[in-house]
PDB file of C-alpha atoms and ligand atoms in Angstrom:
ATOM      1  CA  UNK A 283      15.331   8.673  -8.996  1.00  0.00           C
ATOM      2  CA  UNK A 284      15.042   7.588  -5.191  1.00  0.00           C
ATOM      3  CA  UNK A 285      11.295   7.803  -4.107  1.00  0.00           C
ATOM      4  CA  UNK A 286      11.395   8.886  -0.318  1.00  0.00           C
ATOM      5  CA  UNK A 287       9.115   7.765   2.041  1.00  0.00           C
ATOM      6  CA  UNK A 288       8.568   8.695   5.904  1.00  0.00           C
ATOM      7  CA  UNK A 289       6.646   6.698   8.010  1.00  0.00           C
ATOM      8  CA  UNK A 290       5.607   8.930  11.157  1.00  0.00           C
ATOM      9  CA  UNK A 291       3.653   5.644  13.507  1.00  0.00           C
ATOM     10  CA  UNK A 292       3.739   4.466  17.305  1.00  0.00           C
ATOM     11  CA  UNK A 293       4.999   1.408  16.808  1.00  0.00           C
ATOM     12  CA  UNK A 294       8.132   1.836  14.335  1.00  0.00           C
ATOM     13  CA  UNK A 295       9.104  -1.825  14.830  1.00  0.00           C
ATOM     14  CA  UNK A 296       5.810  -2.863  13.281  1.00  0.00           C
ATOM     15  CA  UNK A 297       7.554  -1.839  10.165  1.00  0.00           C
ATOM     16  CA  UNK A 298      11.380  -2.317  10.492  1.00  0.00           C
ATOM     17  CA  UNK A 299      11.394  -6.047   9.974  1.00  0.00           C
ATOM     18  CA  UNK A 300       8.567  -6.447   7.485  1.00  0.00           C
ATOM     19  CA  UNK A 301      10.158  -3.778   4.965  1.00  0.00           C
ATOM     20  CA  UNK A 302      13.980  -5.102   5.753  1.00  0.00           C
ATOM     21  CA  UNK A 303      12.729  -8.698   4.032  1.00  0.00           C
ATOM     22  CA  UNK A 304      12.412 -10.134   0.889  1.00  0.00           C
ATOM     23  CA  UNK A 305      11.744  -7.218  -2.336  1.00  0.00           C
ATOM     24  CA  UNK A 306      11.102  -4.160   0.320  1.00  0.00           C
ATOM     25  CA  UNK A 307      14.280  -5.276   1.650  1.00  0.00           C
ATOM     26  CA  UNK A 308      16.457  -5.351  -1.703  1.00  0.00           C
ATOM     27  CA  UNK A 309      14.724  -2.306  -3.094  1.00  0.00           C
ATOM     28  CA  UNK A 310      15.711   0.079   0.364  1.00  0.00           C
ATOM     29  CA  UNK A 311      18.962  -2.006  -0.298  1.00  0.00           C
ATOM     30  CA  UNK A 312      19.519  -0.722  -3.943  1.00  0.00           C
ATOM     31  CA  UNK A 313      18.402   3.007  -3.309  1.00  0.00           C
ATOM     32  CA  UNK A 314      15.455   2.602  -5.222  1.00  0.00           C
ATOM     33  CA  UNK A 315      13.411   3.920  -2.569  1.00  0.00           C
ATOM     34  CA  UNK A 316      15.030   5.279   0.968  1.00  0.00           C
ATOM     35  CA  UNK A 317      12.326   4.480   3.749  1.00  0.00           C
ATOM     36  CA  UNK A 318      12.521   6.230   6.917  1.00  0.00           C
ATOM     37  CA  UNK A 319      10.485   5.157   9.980  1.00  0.00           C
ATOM     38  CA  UNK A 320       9.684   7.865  12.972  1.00  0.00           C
ATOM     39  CA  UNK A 321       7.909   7.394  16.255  1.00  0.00           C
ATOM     40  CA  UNK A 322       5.544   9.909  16.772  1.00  0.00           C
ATOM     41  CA  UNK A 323       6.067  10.153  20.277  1.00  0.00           C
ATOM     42  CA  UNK A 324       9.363  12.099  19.373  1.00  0.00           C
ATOM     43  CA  UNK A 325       7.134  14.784  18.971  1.00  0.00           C
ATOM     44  CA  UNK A 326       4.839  14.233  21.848  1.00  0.00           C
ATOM     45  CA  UNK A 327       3.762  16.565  24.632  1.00  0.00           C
ATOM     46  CA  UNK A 328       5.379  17.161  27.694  1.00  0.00           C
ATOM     47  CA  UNK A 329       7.403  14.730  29.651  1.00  0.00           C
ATOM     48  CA  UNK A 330       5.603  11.793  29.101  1.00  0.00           C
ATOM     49  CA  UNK A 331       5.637  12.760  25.271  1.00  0.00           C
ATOM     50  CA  UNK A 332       1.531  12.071  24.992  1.00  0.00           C
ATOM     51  CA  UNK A 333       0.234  12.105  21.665  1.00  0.00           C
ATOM     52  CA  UNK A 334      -3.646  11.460  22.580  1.00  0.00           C
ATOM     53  CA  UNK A 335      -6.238  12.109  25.085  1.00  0.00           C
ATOM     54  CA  UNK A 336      -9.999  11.700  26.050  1.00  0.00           C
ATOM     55  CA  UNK A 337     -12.666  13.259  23.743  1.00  0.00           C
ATOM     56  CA  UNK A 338     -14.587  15.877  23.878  1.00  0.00           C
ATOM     57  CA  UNK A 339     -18.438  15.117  24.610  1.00  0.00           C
ATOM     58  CA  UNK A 340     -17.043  11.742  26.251  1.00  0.00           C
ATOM     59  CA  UNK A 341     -17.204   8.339  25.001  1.00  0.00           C
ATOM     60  CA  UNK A 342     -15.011   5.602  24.588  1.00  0.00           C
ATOM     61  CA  UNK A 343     -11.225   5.476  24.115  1.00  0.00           C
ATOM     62  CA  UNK A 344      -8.738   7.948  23.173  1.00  0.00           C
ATOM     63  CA  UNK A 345      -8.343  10.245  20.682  1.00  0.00           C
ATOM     64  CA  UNK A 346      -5.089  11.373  18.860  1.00  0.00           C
ATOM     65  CA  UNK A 347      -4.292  15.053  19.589  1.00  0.00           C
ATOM     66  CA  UNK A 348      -3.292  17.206  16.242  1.00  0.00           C
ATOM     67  CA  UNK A 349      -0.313  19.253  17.773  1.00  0.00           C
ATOM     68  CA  UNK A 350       2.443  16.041  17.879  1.00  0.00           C
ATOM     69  CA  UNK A 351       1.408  15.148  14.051  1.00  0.00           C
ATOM     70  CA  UNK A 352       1.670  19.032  13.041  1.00  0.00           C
ATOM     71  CA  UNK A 353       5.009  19.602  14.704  1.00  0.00           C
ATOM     72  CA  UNK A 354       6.141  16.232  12.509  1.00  0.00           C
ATOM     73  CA  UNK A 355       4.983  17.179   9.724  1.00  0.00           C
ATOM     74  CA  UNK A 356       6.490  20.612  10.065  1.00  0.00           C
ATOM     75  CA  UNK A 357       9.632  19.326  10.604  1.00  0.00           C
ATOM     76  CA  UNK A 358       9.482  16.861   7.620  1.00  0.00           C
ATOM     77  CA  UNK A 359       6.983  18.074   5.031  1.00  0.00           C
ATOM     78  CA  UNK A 360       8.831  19.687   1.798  1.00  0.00           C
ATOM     79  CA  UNK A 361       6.949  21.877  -1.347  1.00  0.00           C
ATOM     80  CA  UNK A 362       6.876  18.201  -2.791  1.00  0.00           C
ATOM     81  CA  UNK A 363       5.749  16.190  -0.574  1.00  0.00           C
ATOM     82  CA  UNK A 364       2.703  14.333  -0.553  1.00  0.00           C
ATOM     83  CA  UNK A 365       0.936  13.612   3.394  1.00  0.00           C
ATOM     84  CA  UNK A 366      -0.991  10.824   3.544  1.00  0.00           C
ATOM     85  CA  UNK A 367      -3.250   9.574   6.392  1.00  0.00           C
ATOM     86  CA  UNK A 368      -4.429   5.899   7.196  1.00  0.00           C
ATOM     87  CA  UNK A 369      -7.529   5.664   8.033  1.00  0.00           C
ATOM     88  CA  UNK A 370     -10.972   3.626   7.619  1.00  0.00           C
ATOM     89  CA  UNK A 371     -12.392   6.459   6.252  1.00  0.00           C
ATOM     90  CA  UNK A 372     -10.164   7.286   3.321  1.00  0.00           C
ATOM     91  CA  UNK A 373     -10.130   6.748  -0.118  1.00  0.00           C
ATOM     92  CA  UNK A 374      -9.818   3.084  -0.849  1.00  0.00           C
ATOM     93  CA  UNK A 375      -6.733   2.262  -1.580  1.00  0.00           C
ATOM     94  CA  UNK A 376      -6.421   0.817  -5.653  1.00  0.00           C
ATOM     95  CA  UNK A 377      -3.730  -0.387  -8.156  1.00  0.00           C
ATOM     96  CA  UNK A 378      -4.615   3.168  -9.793  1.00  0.00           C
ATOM     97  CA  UNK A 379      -3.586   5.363  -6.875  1.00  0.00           C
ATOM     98  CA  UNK A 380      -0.420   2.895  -5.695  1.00  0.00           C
ATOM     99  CA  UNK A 381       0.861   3.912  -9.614  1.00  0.00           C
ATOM    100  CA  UNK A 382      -0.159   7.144  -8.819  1.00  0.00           C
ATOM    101  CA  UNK A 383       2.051   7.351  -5.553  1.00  0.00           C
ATOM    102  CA  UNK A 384       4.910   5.525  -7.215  1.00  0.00           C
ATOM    103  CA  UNK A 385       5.380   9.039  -9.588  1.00  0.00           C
ATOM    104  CA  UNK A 386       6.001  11.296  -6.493  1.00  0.00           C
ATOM    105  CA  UNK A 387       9.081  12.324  -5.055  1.00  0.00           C
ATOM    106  CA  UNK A 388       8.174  12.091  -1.425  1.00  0.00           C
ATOM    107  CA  UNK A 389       5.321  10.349   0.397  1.00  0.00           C
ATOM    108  CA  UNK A 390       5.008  10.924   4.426  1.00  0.00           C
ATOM    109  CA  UNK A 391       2.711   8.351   5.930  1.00  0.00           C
ATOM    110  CA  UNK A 392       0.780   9.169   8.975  1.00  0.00           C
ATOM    111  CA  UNK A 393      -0.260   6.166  11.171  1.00  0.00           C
ATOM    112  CA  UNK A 394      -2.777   6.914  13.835  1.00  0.00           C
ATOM    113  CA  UNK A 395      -3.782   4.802  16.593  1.00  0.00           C
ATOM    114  CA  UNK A 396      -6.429   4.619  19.760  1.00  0.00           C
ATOM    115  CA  UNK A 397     -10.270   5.632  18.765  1.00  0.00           C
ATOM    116  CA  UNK A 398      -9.668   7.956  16.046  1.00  0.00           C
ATOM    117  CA  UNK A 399      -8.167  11.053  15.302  1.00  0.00           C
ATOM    118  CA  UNK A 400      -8.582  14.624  15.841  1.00  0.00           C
ATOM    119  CA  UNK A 401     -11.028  16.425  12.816  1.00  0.00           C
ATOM    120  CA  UNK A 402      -8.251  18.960  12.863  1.00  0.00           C
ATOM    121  CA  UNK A 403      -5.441  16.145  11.429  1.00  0.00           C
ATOM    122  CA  UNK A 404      -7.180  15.725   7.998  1.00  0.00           C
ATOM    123  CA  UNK A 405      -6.694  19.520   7.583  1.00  0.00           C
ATOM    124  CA  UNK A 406      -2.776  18.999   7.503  1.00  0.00           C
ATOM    125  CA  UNK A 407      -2.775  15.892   5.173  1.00  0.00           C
ATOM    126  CA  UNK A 408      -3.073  15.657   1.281  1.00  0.00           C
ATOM    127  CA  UNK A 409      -4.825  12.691   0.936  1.00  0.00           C
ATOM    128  CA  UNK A 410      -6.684   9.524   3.640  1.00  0.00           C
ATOM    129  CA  UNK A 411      -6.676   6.453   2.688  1.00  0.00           C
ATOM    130  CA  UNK A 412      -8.323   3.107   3.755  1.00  0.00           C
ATOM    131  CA  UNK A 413      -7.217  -0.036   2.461  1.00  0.00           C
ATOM    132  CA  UNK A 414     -10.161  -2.004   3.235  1.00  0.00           C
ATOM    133  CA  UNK A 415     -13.701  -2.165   4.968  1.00  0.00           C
ATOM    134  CA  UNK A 416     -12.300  -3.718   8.703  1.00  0.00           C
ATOM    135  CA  UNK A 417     -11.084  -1.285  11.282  1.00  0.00           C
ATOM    136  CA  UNK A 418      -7.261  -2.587  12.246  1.00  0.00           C
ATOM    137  CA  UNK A 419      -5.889  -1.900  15.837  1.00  0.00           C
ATOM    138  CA  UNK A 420      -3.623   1.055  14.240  1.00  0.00           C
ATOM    139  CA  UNK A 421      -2.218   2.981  10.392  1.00  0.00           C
ATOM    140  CA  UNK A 422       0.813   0.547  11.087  1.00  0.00           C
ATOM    141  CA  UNK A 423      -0.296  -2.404   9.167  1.00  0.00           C
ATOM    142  CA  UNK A 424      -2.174  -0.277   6.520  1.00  0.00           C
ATOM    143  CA  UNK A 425       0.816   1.571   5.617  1.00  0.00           C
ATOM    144  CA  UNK A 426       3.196  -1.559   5.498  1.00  0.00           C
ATOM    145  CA  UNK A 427       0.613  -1.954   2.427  1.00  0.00           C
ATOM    146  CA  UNK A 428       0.776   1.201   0.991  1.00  0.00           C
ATOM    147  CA  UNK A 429       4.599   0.763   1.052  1.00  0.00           C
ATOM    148  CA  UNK A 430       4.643  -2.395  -0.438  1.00  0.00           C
ATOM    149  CA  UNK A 431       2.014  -1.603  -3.386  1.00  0.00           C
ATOM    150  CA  UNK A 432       3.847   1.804  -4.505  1.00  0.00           C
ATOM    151  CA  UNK A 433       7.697   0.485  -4.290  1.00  0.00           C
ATOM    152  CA  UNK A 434       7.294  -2.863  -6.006  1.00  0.00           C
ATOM    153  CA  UNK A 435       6.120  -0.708  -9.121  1.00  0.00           C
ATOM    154  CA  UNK A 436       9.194   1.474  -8.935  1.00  0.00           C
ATOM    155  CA  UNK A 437      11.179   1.243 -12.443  1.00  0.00           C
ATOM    156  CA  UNK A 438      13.810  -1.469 -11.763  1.00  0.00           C
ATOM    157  CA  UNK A 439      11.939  -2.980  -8.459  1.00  0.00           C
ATOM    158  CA  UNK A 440      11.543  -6.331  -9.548  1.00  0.00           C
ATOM    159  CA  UNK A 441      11.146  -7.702 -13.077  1.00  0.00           C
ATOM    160  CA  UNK A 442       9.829  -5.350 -15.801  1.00  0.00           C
ATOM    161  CA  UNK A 443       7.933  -8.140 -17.461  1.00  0.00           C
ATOM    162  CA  UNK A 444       5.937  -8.818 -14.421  1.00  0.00           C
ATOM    163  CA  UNK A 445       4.647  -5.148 -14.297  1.00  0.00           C
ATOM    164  CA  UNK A 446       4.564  -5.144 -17.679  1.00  0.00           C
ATOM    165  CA  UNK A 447       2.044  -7.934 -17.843  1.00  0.00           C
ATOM    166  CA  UNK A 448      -0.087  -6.374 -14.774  1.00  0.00           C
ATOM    167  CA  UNK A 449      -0.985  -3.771 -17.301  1.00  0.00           C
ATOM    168  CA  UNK A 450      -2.348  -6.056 -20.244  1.00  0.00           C
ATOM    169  CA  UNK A 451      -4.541  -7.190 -17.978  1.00  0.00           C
ATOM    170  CA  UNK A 452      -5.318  -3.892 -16.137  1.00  0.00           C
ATOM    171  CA  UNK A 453      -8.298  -4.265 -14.198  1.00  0.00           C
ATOM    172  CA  UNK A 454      -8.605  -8.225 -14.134  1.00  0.00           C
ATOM    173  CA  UNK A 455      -7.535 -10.959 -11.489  1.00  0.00           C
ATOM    174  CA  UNK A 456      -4.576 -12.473 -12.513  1.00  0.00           C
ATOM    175  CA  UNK A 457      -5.177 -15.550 -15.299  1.00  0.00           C
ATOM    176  CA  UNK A 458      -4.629 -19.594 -13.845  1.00  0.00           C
ATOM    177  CA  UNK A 459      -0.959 -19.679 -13.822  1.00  0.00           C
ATOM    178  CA  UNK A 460       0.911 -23.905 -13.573  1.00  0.00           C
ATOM    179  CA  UNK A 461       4.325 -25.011 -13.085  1.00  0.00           C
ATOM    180  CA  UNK A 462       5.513 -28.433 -12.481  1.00  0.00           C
ATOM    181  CA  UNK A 463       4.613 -31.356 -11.973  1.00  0.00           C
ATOM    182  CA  UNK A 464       2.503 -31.817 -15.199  1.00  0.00           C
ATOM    183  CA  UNK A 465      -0.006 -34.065 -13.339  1.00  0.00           C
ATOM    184  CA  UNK A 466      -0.622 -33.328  -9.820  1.00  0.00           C
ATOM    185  CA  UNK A 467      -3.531 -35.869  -7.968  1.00  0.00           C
ATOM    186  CA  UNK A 468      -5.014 -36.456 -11.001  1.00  0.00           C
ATOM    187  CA  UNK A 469      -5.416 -32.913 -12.806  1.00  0.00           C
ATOM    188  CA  UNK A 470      -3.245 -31.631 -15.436  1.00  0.00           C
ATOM    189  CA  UNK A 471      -2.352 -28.525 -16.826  1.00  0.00           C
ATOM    190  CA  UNK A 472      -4.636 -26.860 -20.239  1.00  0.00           C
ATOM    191  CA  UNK A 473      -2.762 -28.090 -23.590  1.00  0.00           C
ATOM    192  CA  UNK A 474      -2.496 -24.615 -24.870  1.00  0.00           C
ATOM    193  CA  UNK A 475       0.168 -23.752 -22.210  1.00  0.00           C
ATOM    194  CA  UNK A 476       2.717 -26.613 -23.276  1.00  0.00           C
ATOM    195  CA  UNK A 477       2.210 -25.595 -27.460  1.00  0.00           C
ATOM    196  CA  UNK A 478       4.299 -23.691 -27.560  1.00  0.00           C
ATOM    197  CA  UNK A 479       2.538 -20.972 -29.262  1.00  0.00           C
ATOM    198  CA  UNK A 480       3.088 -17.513 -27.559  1.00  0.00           C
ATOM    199  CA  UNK A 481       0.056 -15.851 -28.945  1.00  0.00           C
ATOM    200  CA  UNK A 482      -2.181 -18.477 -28.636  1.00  0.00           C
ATOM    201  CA  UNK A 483      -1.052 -18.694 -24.373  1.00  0.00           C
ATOM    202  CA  UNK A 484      -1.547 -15.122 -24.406  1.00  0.00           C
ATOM    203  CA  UNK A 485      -4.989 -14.996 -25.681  1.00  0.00           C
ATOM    204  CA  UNK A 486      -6.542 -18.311 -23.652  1.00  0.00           C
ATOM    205  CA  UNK A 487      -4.206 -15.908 -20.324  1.00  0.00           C
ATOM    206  CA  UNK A 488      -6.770 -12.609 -21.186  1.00  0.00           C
ATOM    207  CA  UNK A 489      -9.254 -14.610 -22.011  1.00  0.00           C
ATOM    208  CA  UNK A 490      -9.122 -16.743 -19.026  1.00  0.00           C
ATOM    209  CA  UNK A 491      -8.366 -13.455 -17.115  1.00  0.00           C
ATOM    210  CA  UNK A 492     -11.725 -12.141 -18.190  1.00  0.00           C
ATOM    211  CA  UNK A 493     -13.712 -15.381 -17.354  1.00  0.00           C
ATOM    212  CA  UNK A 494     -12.226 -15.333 -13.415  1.00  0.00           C
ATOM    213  CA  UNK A 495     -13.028 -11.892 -12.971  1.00  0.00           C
ATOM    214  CA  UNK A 496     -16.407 -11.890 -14.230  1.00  0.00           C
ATOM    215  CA  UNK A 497     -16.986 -15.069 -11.988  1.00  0.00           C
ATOM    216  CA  UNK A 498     -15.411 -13.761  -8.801  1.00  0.00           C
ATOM    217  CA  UNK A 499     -15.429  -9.972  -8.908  1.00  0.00           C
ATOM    218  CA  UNK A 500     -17.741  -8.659 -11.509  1.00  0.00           C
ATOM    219  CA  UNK A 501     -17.351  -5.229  -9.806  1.00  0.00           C
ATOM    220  CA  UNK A 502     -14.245  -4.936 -11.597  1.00  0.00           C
ATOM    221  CA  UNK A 503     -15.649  -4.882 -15.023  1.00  0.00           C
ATOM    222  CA  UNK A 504     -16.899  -1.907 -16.865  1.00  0.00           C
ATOM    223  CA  UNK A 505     -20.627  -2.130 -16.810  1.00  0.00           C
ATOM    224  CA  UNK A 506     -22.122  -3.922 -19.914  1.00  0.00           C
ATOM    225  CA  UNK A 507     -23.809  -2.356 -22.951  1.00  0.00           C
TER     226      UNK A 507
HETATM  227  N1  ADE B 608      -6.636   2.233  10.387  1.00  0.00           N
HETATM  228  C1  ADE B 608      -7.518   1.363  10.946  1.00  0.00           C
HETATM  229  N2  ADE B 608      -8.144   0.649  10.008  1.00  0.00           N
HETATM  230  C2  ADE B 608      -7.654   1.044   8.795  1.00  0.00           C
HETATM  231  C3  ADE B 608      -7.909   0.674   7.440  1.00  0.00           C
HETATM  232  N3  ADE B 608      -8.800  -0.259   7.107  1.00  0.00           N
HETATM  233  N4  ADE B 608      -7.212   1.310   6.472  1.00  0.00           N
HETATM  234  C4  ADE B 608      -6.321   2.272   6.797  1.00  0.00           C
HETATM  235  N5  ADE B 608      -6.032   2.649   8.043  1.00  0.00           N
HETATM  236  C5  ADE B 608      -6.695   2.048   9.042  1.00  0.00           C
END
């Protein structure tokens, strides 16, 4: 199955090169997922196609008007489709929801830009999401993100085993991983990795797995008994 994805955004080439490289690149490539990239201003006002103006009780910047993202969504929401919004104030975006997204049919991405958006947008969307506490210049950059999270995870996206292994260690940061050289300035790499004993790496990987995430982000762990 081909997950579709439209982008509706100001600056469409924001996108276009990032998800033409590398595994976004071979994944649009291979029909895995078909990505399609809008500018918003196609359905902009008038004859300078404005999508934003001043708001109401004053204040700084602009905001983004509701009619141009209604008439796109009009034109390219379906019964199945799933509208999401970028924005600081959304849901935080998680592992859990980008496995969530990868089991829909079609995803339309709304990008805002300028100050903020019209209250009257989040009426029209499914679902807002942030994907971190900083405020970026515009949804471009966020989305790019969203994109890249949900497609990798696609069935047949990039090696099974790797997603495979994500979800032994659900949850956790990723375990000390070493390639070559054996000795690099001095420090080597942990015995248990060159044994040759599969279940024996696998345990010291979760266990080690455990250790880095309750160091660095015990957030992530379920609260102790
Ligand atoms: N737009 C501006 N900042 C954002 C963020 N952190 N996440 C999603 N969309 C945004």
């Amino acid at each position: 199955m081909t997950l579709e994805i439209d982008v509706v955004c100001l600056f469409p080439a924001m996108l276009e090169g990032p998800l033409s490289e590398s595994i976004p690149g071979r994944i649009r490539e291979r029909g895995l997922a078909e990505i399609r990239i809008h500018d918003l201003r196609r359905w902009g006002l008038g004859r300078h196609r404005s999508v934003d103006d001043a708001p109401y009780g004053g204040g700084a910047g602009m905001v983004l008007r509701p009619e141009p993202v209604a008439a796109a969504l009009d034109e390219l929401r379906r019964a199945e489709s799933t509208v999401v919004l970028l924005d600081p104030g959304g849901e935080v975006f998680r592992q859990a929801r980008a496995a969530d997204l990868a089991t829909r049919p079609h995803l339309i991405l709304v990008c805002p830009r300028y100050e903020g958006v019209d209250e009257r947008i989040r009426d029209l969307v499914d679902l807002e999401l942030s994907i971190g506490d900083y405020v970026l210049t515009g949804g471009e950059l966020a989305a790019l993100v969203v994109v890249d999270a949900v497609t990798r995870l696609l069935p047949g996206a990039i090696d099974d085993a790797s997603t495979v292994e994500e979800s032994f260690s659900a949850g956790l940061l990723e375990y000390p991983q070493y390639t070559r050289p054996a000795e690099f300035r001095g420090a080597g790499v942990p015995d248990i990795l060159v044994s040759g004993h599969h279940a024996a790496v696998r345990r010291w990987r979760h266990d080690a797995a455990v250790a880095r995430t309750k160091a660095r982000r015990p957030d992530l762990l379920p609260p102790e008994e």
